[in-house]
PDB file of C-alpha atoms in Angstrom:
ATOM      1  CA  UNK A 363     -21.148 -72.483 -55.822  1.00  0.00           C
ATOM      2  CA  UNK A 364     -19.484 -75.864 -56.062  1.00  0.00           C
ATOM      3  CA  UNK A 365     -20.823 -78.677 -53.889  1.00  0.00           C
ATOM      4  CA  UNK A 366     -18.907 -80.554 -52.089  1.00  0.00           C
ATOM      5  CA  UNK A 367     -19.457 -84.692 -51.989  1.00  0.00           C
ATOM      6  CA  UNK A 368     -19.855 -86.631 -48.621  1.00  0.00           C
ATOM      7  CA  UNK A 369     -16.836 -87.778 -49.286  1.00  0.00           C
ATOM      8  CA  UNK A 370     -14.936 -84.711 -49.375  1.00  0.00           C
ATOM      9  CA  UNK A 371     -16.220 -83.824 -46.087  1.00  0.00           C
ATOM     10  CA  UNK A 372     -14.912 -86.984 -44.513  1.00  0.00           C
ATOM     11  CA  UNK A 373     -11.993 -85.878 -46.146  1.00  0.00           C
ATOM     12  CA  UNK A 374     -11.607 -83.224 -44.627  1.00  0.00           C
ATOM     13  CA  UNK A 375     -12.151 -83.510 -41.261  1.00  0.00           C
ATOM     14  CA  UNK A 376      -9.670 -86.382 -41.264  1.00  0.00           C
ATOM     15  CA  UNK A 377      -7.351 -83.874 -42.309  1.00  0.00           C
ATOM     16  CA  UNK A 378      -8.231 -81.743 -39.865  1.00  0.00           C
ATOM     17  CA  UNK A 379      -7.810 -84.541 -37.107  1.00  0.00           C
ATOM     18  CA  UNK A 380      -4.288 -85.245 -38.882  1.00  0.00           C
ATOM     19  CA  UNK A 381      -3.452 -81.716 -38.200  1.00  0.00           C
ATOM     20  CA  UNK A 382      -4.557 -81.662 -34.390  1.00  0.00           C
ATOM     21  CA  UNK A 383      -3.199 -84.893 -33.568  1.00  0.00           C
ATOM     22  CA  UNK A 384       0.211 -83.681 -35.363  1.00  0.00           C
ATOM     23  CA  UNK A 385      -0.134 -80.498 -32.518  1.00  0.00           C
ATOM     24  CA  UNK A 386      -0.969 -82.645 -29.545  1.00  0.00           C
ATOM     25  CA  UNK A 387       2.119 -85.206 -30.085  1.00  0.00           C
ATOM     26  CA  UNK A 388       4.480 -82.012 -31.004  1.00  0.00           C
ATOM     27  CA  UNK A 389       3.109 -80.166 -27.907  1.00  0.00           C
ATOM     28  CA  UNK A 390       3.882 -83.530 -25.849  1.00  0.00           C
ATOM     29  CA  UNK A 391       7.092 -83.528 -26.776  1.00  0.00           C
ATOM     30  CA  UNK A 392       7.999 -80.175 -26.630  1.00  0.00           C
ATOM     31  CA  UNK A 393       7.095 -80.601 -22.818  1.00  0.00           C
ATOM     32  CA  UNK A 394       8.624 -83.708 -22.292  1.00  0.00           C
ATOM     33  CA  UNK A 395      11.673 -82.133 -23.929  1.00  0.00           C
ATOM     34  CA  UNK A 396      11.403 -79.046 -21.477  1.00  0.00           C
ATOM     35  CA  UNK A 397      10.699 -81.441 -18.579  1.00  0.00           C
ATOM     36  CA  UNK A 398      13.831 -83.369 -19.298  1.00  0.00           C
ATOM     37  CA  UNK A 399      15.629 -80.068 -19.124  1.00  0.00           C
ATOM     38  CA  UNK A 400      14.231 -79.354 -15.576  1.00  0.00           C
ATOM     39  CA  UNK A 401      15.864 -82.240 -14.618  1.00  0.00           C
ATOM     40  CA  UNK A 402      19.183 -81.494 -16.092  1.00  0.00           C
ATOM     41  CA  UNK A 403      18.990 -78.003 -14.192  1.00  0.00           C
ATOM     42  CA  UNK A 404      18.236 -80.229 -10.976  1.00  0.00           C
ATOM     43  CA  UNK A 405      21.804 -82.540 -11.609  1.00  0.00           C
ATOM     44  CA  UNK A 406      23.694 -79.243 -12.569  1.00  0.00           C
ATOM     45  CA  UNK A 407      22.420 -78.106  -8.927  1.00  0.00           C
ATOM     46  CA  UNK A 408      23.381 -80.793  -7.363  1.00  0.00           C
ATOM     47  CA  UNK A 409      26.775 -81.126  -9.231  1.00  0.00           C
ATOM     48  CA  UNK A 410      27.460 -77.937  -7.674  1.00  0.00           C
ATOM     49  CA  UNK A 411      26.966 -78.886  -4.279  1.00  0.00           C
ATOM     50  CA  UNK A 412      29.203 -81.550  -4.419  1.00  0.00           C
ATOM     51  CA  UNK A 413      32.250 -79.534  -6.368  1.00  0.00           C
ATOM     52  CA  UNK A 414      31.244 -76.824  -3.145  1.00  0.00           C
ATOM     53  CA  UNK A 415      31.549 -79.773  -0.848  1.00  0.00           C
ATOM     54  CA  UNK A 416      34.333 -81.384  -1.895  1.00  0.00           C
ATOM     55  CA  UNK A 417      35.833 -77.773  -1.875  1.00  0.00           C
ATOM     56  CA  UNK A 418      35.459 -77.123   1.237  1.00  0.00           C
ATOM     57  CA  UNK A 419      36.622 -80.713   2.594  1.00  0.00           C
ATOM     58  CA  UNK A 420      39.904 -79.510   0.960  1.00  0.00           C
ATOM     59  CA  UNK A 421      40.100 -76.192   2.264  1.00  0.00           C
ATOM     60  CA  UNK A 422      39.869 -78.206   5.887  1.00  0.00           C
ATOM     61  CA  UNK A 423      42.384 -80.649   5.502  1.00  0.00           C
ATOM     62  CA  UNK A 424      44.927 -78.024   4.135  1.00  0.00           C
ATOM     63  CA  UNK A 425      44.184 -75.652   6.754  1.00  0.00           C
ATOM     64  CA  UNK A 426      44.764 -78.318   9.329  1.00  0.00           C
ATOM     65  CA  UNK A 427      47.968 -79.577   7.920  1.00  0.00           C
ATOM     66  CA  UNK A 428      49.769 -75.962   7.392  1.00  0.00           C
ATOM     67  CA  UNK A 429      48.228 -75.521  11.333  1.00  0.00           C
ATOM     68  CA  UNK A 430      50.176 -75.468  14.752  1.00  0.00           C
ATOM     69  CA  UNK A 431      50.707 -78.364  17.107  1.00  0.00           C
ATOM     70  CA  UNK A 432      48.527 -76.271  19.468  1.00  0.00           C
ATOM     71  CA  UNK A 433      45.840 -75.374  17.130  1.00  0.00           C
ATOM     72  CA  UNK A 434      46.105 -79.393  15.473  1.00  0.00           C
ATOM     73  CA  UNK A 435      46.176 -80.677  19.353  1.00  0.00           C
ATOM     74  CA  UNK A 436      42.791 -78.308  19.961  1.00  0.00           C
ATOM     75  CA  UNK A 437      41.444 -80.190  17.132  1.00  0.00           C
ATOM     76  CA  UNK A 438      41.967 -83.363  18.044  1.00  0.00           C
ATOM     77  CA  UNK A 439      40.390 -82.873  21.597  1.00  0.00           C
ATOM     78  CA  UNK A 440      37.391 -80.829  21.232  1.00  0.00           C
ATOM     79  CA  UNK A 441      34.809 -82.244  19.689  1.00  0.00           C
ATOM     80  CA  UNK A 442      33.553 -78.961  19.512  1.00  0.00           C
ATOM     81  CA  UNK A 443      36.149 -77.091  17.433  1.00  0.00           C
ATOM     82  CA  UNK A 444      34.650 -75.476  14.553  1.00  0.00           C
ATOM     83  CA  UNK A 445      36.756 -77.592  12.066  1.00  0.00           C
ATOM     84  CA  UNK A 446      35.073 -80.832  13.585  1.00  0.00           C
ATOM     85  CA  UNK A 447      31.902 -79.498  13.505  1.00  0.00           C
ATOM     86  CA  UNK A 448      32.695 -77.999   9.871  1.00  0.00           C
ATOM     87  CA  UNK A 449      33.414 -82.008   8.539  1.00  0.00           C
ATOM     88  CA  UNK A 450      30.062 -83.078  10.716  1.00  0.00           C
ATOM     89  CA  UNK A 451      28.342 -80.765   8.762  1.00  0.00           C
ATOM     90  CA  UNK A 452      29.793 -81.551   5.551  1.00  0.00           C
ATOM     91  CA  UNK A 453      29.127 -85.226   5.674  1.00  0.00           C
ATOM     92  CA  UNK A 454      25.537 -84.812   6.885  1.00  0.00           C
ATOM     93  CA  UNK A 455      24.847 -82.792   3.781  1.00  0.00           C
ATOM     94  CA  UNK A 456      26.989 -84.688   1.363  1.00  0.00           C
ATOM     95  CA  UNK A 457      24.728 -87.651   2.491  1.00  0.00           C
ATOM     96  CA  UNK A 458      21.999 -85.882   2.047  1.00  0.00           C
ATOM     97  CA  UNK A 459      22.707 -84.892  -1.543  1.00  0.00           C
ATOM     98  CA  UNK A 460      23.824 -88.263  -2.364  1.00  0.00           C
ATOM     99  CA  UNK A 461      19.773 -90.098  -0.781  1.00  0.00           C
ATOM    100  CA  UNK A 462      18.373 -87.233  -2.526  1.00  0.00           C
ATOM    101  CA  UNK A 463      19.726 -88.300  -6.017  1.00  0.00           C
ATOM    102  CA  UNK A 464      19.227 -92.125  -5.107  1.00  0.00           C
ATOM    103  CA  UNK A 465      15.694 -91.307  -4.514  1.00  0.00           C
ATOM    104  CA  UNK A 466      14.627 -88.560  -7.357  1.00  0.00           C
ATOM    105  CA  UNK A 467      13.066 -90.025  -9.742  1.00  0.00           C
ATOM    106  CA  UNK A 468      14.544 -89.388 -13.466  1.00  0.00           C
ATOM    107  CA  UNK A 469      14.551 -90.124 -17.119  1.00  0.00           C
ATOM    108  CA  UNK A 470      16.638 -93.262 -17.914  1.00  0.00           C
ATOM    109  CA  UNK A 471      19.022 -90.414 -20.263  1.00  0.00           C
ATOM    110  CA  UNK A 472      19.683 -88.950 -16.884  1.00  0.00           C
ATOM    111  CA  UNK A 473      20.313 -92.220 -14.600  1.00  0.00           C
ATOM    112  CA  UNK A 474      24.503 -92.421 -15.575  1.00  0.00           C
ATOM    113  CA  UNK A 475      24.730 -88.288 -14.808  1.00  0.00           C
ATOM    114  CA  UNK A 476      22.427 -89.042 -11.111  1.00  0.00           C
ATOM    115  CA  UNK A 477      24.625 -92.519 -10.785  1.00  0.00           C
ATOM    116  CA  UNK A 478      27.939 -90.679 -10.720  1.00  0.00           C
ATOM    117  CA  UNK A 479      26.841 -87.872  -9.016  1.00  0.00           C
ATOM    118  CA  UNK A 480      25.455 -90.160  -6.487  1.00  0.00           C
ATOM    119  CA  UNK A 481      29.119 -91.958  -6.062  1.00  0.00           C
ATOM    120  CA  UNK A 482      30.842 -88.648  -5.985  1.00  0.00           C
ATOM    121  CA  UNK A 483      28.154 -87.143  -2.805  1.00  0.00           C
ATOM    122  CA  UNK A 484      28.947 -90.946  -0.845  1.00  0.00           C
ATOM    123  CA  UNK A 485      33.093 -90.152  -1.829  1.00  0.00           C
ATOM    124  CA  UNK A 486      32.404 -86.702  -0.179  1.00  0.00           C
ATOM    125  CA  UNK A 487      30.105 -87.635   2.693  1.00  0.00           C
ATOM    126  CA  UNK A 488      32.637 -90.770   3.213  1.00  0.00           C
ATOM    127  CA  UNK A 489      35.883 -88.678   3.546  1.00  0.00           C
ATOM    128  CA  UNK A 490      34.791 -85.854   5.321  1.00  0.00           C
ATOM    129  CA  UNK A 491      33.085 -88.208   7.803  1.00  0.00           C
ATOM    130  CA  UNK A 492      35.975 -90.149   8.772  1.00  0.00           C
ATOM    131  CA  UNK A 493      37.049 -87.644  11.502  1.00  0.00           C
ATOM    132  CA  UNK A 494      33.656 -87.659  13.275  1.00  0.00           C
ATOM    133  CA  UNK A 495      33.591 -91.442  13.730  1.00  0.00           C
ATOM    134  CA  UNK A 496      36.426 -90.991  16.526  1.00  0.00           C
ATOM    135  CA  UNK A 497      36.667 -90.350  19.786  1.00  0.00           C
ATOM    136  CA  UNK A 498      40.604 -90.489  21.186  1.00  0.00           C
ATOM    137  CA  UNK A 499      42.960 -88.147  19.733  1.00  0.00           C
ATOM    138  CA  UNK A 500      45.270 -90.650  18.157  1.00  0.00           C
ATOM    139  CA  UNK A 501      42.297 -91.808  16.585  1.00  0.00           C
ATOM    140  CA  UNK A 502      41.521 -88.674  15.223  1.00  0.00           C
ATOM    141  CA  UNK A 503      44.884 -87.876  14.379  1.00  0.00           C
ATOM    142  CA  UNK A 504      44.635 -91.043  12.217  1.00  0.00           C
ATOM    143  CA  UNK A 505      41.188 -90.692  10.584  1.00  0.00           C
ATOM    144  CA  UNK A 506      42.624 -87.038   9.717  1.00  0.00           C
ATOM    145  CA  UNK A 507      45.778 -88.841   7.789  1.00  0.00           C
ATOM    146  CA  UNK A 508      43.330 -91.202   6.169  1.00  0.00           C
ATOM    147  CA  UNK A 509      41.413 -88.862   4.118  1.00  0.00           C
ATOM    148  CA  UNK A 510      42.481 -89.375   0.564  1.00  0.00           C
ATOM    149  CA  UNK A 511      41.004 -86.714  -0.981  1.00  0.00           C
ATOM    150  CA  UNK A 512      42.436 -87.569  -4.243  1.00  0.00           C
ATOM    151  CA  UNK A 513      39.955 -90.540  -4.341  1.00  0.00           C
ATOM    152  CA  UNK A 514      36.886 -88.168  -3.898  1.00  0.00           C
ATOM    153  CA  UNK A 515      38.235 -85.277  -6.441  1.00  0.00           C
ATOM    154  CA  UNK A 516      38.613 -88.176  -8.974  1.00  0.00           C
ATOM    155  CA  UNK A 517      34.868 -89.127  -8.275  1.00  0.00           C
ATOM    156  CA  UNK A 518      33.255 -85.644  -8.526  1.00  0.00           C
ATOM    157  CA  UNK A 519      35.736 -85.280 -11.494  1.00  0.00           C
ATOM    158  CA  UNK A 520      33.877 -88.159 -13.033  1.00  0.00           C
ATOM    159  CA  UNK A 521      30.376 -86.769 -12.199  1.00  0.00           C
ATOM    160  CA  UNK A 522      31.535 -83.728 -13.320  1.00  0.00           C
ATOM    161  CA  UNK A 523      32.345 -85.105 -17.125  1.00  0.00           C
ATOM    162  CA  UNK A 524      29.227 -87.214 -16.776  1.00  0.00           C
ATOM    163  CA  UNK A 525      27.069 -83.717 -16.395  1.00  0.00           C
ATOM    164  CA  UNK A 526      28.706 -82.089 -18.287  1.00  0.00           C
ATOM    165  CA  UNK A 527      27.887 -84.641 -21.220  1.00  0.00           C
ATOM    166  CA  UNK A 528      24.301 -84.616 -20.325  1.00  0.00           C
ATOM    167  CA  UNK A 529      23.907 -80.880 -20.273  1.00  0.00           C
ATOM    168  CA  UNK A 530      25.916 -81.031 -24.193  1.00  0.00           C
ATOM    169  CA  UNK A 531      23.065 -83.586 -25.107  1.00  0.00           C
ATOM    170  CA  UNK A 532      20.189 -81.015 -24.042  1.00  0.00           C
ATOM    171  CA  UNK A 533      21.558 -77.878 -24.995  1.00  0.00           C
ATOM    172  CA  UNK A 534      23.027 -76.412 -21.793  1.00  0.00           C
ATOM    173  CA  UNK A 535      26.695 -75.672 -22.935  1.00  0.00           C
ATOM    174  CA  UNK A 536      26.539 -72.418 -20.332  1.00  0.00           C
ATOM    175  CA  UNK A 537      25.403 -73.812 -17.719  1.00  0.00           C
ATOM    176  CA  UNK A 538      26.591 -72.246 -14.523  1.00  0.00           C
ATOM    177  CA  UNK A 539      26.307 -71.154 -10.858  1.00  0.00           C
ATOM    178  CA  UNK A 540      27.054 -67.703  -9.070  1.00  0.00           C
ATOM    179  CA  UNK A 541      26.702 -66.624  -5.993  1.00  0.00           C
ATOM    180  CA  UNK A 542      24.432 -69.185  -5.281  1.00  0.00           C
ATOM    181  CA  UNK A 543      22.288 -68.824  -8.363  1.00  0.00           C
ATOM    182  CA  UNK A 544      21.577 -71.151 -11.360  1.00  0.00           C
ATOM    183  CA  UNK A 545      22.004 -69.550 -14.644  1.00  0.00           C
ATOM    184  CA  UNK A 546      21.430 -71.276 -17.783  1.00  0.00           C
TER     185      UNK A 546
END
């Protein structure tokens, strides 16, 4: 039976802590890695609210333009009409998207994904709140005209390519949502 020198021991258990320390920083980064990805799923969320929001700002607008002069004048006078109320709703959440993603705290990878994002929610929120700030019908009938929704598409278009990026850089090519579920 050989014996084995002090030294050999020492040697040993360093190797042994070389090996566990190796583990702990690979475990650490394996869950900073998946934690990083959490976030990602989070943006790719929120991306799809806005692209829903911005959808249904332009499903508003074209339904008002291709409506009557009765059903545009009913509009315009109650502030009740579900279309009104439909924009109202539409800004409040498109703001609230937009505080949530000034707020969340993220990795700094992440912060030009969350910054656009952020600009295309307050494009959103902006547009489909310009209706709700009036009061007069000719007022309303001009906030209506003012909504250039070409100016928010191009923003959530740019959020859109700035997620998109983000999700290339971590892996999540197929990144989608149906039906109101995330699948990655």
């Amino acid at each position: 039976m050989p014996i084995i020198p002090s030294w050999g021991w020492w040697a040993i258990g360093g190797a042994g802590a070389l090996v566990a320390l190796i583990g702990v920083v690979l475990l650490v980064v394996l869950a900073w890695r998946r934690q990083e990805r959490k976030y990602v799923v989070r943006l790719v969320a929120q991306r799809e609210a806005v692209r829903a929001g911005l959808r249904s700002l332009s499903e508003v607008v074209v339904r008002l333009a291709e409506d009557t002069d009765d059903e545009l004048t009913a509009f315009v006078s109650d502030e009740r009409h579900l279309d009104r109320k439909a924009l109202g709703e539409l800004h409040r959440q498109q703001a609230i998207v937009r505080d949530e993603l000034q707020t969340v705290a993220l990795p700094k990878d992440l912060w030009g994904a969350a910054d656009a994002l952020t600009a295309a929610a307050a494009a959103v929120a902006r547009e489909a709140g310009r209706v709700g700030e009036h009061a007069g019908a000719d007022d309303v009938l001009t906030a209506l005209g003012e909504v250039d929704l070409a100016a928010a598409r191009a923003a959530v278009d740019t959020a859109d390519a700035a997620v998109h990026d983000v999700c290339e850089r971590f892996g999540l090519e197929d990144a989608a949502v149906y039906g109101g579920g995330l699948y990655i």
